[in-house]
PDB file of C-alpha atoms and ligand atoms in Angstrom:
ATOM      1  CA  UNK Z 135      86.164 100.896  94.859  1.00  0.00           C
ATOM      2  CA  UNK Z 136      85.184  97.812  93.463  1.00  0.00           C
ATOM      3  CA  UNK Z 137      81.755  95.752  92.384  1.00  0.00           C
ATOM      4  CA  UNK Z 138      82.203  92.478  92.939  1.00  0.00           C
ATOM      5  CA  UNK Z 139      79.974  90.095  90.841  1.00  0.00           C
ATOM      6  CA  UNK Z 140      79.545  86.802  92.139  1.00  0.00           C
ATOM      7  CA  UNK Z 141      77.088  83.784  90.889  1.00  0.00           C
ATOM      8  CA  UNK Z 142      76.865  80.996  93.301  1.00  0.00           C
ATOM      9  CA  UNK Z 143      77.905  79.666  96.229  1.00  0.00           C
ATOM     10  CA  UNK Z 144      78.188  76.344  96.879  1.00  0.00           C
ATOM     11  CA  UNK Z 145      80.578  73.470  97.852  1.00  0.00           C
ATOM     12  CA  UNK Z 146      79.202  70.468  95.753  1.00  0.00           C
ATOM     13  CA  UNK Z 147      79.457  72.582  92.344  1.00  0.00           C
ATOM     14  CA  UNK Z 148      82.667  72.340  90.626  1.00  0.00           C
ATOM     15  CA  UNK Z 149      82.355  75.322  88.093  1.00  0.00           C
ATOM     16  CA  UNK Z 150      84.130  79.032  87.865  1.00  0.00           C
ATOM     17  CA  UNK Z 151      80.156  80.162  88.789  1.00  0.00           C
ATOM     18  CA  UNK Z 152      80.493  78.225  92.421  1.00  0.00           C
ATOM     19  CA  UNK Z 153      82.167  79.892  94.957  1.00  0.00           C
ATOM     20  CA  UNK Z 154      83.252  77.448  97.625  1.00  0.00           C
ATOM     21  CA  UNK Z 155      81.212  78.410 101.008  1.00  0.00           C
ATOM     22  CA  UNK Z 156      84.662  78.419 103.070  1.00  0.00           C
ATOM     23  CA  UNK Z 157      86.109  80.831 100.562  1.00  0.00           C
ATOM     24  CA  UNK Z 158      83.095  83.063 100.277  1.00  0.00           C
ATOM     25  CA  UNK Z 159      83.079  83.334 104.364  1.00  0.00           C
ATOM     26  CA  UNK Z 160      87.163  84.449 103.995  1.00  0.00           C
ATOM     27  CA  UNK Z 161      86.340  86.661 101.286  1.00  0.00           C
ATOM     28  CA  UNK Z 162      83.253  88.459 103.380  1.00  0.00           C
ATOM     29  CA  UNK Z 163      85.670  88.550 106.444  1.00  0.00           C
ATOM     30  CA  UNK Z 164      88.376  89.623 104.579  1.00  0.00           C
ATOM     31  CA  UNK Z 165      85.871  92.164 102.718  1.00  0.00           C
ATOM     32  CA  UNK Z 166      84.352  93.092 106.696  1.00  0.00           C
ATOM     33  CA  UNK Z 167      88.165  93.908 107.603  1.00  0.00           C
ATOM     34  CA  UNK Z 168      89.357  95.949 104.897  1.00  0.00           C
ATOM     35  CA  UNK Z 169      86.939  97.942 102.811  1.00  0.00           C
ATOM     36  CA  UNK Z 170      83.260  99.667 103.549  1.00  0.00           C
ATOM     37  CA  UNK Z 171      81.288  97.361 101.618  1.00  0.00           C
ATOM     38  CA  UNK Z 172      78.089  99.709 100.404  1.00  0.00           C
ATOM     39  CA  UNK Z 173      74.800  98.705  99.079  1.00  0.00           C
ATOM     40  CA  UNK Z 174      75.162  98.810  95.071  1.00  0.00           C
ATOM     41  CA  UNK Z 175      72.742 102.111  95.040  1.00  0.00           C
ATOM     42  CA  UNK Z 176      75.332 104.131  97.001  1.00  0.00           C
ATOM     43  CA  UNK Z 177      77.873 102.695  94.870  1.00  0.00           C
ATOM     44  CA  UNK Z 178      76.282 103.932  91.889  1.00  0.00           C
ATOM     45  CA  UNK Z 179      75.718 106.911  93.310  1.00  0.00           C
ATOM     46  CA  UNK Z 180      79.074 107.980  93.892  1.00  0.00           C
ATOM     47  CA  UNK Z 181      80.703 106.397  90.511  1.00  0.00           C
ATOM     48  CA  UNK Z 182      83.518 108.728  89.425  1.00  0.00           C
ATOM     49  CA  UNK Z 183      84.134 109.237  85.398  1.00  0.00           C
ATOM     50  CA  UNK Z 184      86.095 105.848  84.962  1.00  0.00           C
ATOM     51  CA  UNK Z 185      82.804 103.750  86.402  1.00  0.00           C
ATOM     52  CA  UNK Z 186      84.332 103.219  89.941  1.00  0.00           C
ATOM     53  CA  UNK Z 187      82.605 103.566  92.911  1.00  0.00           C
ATOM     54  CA  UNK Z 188      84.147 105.265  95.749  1.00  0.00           C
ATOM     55  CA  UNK Z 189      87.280 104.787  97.086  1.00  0.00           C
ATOM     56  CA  UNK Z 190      88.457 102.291  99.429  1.00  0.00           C
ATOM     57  CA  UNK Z 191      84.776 100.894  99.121  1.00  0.00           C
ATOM     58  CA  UNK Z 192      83.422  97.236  98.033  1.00  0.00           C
ATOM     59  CA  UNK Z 193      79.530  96.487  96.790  1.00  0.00           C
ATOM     60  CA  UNK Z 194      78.759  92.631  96.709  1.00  0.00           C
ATOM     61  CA  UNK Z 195      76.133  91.125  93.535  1.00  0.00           C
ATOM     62  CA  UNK Z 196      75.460  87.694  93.127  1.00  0.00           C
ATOM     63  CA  UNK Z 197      74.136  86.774  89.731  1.00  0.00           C
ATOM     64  CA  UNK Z 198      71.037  84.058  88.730  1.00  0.00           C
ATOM     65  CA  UNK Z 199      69.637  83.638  92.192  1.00  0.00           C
ATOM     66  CA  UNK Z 200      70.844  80.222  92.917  1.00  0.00           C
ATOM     67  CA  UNK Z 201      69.236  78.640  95.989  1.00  0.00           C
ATOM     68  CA  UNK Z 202      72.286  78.068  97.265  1.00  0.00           C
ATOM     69  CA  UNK Z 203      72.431  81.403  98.597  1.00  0.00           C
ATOM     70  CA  UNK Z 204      70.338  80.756 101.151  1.00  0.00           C
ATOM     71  CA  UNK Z 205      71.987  78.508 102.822  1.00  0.00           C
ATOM     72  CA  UNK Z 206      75.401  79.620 101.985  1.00  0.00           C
ATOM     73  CA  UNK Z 207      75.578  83.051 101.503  1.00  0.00           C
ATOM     74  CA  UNK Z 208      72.679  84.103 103.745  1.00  0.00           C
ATOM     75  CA  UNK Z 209      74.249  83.564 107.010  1.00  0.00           C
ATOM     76  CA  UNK Z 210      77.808  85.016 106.120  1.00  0.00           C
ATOM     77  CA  UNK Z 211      76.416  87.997 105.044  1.00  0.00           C
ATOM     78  CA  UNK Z 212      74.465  88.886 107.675  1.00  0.00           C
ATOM     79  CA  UNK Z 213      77.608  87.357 110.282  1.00  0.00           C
ATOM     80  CA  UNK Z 214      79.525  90.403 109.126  1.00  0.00           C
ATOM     81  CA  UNK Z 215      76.132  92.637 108.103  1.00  0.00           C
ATOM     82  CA  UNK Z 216      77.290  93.189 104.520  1.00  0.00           C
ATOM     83  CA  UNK Z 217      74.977  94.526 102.143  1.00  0.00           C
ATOM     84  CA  UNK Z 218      74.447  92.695  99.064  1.00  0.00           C
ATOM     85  CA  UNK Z 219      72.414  92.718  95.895  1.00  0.00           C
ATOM     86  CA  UNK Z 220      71.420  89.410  93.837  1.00  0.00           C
ATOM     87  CA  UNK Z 221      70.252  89.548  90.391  1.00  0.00           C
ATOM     88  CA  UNK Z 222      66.970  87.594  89.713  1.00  0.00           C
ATOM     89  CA  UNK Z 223      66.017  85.899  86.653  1.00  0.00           C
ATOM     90  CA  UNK Z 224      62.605  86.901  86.543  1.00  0.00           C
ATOM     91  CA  UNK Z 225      60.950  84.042  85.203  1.00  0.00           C
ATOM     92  CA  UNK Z 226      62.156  81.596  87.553  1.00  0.00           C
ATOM     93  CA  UNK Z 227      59.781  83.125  89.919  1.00  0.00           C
ATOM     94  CA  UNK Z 228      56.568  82.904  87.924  1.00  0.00           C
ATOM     95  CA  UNK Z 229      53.801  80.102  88.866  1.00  0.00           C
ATOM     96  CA  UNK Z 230      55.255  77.752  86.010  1.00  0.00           C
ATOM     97  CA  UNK Z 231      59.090  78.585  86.809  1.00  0.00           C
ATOM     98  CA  UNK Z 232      61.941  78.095  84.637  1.00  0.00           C
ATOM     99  CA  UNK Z 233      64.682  75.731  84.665  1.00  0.00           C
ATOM    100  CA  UNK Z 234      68.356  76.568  84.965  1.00  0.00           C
ATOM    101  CA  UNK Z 235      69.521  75.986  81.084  1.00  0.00           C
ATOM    102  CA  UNK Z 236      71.888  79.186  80.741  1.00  0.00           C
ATOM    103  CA  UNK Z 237      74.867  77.632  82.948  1.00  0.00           C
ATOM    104  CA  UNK Z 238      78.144  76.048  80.285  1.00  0.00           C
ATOM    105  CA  UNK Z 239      79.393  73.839  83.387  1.00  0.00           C
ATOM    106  CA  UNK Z 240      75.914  72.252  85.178  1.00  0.00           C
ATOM    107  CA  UNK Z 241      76.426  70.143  88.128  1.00  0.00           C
ATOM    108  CA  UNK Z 242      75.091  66.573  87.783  1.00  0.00           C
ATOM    109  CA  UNK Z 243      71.877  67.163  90.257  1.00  0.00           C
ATOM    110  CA  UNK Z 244      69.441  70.321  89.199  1.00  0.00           C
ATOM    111  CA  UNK Z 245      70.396  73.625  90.009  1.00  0.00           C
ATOM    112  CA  UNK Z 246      67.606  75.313  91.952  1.00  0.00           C
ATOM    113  CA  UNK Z 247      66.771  78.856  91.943  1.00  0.00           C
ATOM    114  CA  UNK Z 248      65.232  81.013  94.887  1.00  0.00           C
ATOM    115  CA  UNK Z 249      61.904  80.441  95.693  1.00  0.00           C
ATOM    116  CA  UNK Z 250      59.710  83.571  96.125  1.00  0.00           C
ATOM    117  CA  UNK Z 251      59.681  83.132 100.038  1.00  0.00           C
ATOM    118  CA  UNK Z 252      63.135  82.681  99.795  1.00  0.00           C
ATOM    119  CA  UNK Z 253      63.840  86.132  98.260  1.00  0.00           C
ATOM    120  CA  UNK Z 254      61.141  87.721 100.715  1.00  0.00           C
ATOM    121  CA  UNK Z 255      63.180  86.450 103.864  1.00  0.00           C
ATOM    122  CA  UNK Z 256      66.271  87.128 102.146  1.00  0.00           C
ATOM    123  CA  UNK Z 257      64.703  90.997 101.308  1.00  0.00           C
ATOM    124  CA  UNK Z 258      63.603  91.157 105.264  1.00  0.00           C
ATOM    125  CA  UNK Z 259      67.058  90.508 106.337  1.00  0.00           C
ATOM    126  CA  UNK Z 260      68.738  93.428 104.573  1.00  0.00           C
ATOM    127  CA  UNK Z 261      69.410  91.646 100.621  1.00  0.00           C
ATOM    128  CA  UNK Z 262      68.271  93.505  98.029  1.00  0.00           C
ATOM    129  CA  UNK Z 263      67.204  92.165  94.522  1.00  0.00           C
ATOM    130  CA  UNK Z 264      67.612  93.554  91.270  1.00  0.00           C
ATOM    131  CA  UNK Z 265      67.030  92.431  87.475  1.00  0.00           C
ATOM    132  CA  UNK Z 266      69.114  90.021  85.602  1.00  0.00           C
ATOM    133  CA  UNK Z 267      66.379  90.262  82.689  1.00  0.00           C
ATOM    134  CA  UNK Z 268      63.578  88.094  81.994  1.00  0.00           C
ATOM    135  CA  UNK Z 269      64.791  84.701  81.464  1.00  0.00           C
ATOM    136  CA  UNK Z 270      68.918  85.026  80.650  1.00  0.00           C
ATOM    137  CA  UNK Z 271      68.562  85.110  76.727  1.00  0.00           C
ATOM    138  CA  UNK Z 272      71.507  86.461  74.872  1.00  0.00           C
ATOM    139  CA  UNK Z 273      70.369  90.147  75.003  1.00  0.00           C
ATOM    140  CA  UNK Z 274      72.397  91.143  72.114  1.00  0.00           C
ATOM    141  CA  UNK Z 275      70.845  88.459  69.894  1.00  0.00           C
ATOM    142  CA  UNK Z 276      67.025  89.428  70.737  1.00  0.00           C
ATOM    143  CA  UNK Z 277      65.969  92.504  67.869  1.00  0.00           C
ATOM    144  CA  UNK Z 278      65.241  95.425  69.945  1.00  0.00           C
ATOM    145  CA  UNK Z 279      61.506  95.596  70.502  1.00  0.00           C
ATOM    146  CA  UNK Z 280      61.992  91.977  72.066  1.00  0.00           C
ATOM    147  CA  UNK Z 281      64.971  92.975  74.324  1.00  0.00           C
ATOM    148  CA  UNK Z 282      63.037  96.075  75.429  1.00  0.00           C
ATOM    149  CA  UNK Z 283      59.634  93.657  76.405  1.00  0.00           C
ATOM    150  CA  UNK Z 284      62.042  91.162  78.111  1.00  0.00           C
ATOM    151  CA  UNK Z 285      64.029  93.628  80.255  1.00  0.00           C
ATOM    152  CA  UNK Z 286      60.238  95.780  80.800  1.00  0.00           C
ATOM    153  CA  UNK Z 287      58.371  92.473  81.668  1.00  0.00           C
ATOM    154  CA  UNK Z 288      61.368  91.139  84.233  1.00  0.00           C
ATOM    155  CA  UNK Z 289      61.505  94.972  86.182  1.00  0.00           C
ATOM    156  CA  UNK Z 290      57.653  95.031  86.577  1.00  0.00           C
ATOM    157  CA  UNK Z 291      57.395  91.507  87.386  1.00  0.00           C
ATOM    158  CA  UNK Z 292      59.915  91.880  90.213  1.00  0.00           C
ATOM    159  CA  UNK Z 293      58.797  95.310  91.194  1.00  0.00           C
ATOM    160  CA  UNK Z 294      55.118  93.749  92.110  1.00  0.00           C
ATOM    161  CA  UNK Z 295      56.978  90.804  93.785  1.00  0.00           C
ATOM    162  CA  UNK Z 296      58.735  92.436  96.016  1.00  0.00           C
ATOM    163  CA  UNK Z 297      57.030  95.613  96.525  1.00  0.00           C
ATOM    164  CA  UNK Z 298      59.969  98.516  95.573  1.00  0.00           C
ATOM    165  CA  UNK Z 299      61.451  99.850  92.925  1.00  0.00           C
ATOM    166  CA  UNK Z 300      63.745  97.769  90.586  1.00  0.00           C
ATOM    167  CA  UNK Z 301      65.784 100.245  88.984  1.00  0.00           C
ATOM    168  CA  UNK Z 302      69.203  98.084  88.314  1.00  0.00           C
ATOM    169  CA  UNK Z 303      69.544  95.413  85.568  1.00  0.00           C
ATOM    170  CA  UNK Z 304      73.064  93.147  85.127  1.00  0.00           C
ATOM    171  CA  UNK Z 305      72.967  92.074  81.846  1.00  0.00           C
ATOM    172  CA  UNK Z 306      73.010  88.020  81.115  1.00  0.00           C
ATOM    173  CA  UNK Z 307      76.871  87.265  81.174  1.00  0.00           C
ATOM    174  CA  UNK Z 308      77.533  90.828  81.013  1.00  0.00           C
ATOM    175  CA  UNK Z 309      77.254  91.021  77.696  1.00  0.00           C
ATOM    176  CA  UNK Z 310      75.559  94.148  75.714  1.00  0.00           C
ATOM    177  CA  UNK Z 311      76.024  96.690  72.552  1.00  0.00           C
ATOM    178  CA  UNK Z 312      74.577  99.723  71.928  1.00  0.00           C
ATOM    179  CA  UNK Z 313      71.002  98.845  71.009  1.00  0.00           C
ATOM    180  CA  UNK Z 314      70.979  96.577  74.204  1.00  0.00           C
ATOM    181  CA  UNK Z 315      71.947  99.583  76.470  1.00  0.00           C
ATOM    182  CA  UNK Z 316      69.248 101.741  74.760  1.00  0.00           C
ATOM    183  CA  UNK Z 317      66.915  98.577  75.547  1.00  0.00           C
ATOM    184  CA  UNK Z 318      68.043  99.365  79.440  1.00  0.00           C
ATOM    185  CA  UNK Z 319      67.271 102.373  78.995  1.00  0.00           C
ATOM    186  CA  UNK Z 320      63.420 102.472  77.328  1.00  0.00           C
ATOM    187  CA  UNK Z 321      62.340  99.632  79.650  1.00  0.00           C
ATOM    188  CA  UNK Z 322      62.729 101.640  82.639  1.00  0.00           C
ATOM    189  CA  UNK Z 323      65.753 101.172  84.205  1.00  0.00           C
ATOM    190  CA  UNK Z 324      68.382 103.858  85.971  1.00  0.00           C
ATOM    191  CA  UNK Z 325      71.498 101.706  85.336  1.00  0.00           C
ATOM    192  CA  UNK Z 326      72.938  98.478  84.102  1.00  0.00           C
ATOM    193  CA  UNK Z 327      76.026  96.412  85.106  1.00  0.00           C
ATOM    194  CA  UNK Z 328      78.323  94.482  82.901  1.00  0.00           C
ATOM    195  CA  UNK Z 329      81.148  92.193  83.272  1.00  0.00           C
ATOM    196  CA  UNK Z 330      83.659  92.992  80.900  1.00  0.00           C
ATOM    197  CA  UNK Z 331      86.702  90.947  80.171  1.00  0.00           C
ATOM    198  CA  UNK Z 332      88.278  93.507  78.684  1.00  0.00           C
ATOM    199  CA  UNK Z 333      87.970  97.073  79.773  1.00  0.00           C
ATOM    200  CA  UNK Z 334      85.299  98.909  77.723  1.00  0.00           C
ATOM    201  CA  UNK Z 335      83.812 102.039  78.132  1.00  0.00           C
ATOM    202  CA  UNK Z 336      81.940 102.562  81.218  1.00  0.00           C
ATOM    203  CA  UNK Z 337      78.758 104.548  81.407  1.00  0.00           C
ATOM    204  CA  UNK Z 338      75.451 104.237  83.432  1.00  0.00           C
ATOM    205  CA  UNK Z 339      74.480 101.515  81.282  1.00  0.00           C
ATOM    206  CA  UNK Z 340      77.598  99.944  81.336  1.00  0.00           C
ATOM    207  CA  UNK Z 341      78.844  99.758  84.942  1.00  0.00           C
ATOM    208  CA  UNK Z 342      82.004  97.689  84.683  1.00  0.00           C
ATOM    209  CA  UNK Z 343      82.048  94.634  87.824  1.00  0.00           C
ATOM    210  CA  UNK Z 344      84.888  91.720  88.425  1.00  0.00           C
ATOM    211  CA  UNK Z 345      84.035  88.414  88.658  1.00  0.00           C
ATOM    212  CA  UNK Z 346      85.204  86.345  91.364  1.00  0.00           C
ATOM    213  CA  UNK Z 347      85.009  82.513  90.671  1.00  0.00           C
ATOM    214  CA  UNK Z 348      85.739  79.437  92.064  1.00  0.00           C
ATOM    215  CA  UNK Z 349      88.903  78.895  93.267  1.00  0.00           C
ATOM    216  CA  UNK Z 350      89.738  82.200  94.082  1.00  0.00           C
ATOM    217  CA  UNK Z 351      91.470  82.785  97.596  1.00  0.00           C
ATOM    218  CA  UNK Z 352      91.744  86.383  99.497  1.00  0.00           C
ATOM    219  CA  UNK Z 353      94.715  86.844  97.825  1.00  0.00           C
ATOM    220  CA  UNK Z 354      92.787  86.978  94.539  1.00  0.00           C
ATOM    221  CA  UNK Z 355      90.384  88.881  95.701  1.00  0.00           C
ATOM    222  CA  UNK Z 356      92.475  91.354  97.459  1.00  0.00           C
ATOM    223  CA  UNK Z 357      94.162  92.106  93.648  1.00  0.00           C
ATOM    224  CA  UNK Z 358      90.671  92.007  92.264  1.00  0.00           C
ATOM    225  CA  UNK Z 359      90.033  95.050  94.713  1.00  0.00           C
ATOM    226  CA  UNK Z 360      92.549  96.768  93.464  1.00  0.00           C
ATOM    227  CA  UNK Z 361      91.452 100.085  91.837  1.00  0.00           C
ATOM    228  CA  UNK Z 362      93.373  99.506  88.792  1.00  0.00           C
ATOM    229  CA  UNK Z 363      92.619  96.025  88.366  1.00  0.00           C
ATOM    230  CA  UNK Z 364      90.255  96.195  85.500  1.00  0.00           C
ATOM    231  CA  UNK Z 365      92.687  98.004  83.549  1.00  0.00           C
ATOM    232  CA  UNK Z 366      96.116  96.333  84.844  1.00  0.00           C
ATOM    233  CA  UNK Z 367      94.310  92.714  83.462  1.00  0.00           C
ATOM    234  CA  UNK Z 368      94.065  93.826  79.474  1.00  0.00           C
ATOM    235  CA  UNK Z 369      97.519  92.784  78.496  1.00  0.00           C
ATOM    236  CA  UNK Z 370      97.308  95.568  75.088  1.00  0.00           C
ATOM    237  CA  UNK Z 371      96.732  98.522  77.173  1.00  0.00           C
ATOM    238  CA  UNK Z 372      99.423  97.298  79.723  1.00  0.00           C
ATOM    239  CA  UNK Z 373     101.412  97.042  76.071  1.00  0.00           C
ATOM    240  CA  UNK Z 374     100.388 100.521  75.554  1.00  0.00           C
ATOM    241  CA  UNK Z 375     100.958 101.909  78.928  1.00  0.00           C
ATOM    242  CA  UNK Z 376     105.012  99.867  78.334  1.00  0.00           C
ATOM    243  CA  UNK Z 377     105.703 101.640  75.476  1.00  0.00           C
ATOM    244  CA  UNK Z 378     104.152 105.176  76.325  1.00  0.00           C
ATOM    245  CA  UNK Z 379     106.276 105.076  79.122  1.00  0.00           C
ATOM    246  CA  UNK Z 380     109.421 104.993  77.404  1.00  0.00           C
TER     247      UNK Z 380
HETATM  248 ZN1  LIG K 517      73.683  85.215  84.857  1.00  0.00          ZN
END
């Protein structure tokens, strides 16, 4: 009942956005063991009034499409056959790339992204790949003709790329307003996911995910699975909740 949103994972990358490799494999077995972990369209699919999937089920995304993945996440996935969806940053795969500017905590050698052959293996084996915009601007920040071209150009770049439909966006750390999610919306896709810090109000263009960072063990991810978690964690409407119950 939960969409996990990972970024990368990788041992020699000391940020929240690194995963360790020997915590992601306890997390996936851990994951394997106790919850049907769904691809993120059957998730969707089934998302009740609140924004949560179905119960007693998990969907794994990975954000940025760190080349890391390949060689870390890759093989745990397909150990315990999870599904899995990573969000690409379009641009990264164009003849002329892009470098990795949008990270607060870089790592002191150059973060790679997928290459296209990469993603293509990675698609064979079962991943699937959705949109995580253009080239990770500040979507609220862009004036709305701009966000709409960015979001457009990064779903039909992908779609020819990998040959399917790209209906999903996650928005650039999760953050949108109301002319972003109308953005979503004109440039084609079905849904978009967020990342909220605080609970806001879920929707199809706001699909609310938990972020697991580094340094989290199975015991934080088991309380990240919990249904209630993205409402137990905003300490007002815990407040609330106190003093209603009284
Ligand atoms: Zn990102």
């Amino acid at each position: 009942m939960t969409i996990l949103c990972y970024h990368s994972v990788e041992p020699g990358w000391e940020s929240p956005l690194a995963v360790h490799p020997d915590d992601f494999a306890r997390h996936c077995a851990w994951l394997a063991q106790h919850r049907r972990v769904i691809p993120l369209r059957e998730a969707i699919a089934g998302l009740d009034r609140a924004g949560r999937p179905p119960a007693g089920t998990a969907a794994l995304t990975l954000d940025d499409g760190f080349a890391a993945l390949y060689e870390h996440a890759l093989p745990v996935l397909r150990r315990h056959r999870l599904s899995s969806t990573v969000f690409l940053v379009a641009e990264t795969l164009t003849p002329g790339g892009r470098a990795v500017d949008w990270v607060d905590t870089p790592p002191a050698y150059p973060l790679q992204t997928l290459t296209l052959d990469q993603v293509l293996e990675m698609q064979e084996a079962g991943v699937d790949f959705q949109s995580h915009s253009w080239a990770h601007r500040d979507l609220p920040s862009l004036d709305p003709a701009e966000c709409v071209r960015d979001l457009r150009d990064s779903r039909e770049l992908l779609e020819e790329l990998l040959g399917r439909a790209v209906p999903l966006l996650a928005y650039p750390r999760g953050r949108h307003d109301g002319r972003v999610r109308e953005a979503a919306a004109r440039a084609g896709y079905s849904h978009a996911l967020a990342l909220p810090d605080l609970p806001e109000t879920p929707g199809p263009f706001a699909v609310p995910r938990v972020g697991i960072y580094r340094g989290n063990g199975v015991r934080a991810l088991r309380l990240k699975c919990r249904p209630n978690y993205l409402r137990l964690r905003n300490p007002a409407r815990a407040v609330v909740r106190r003093l209603r119950r009284r």
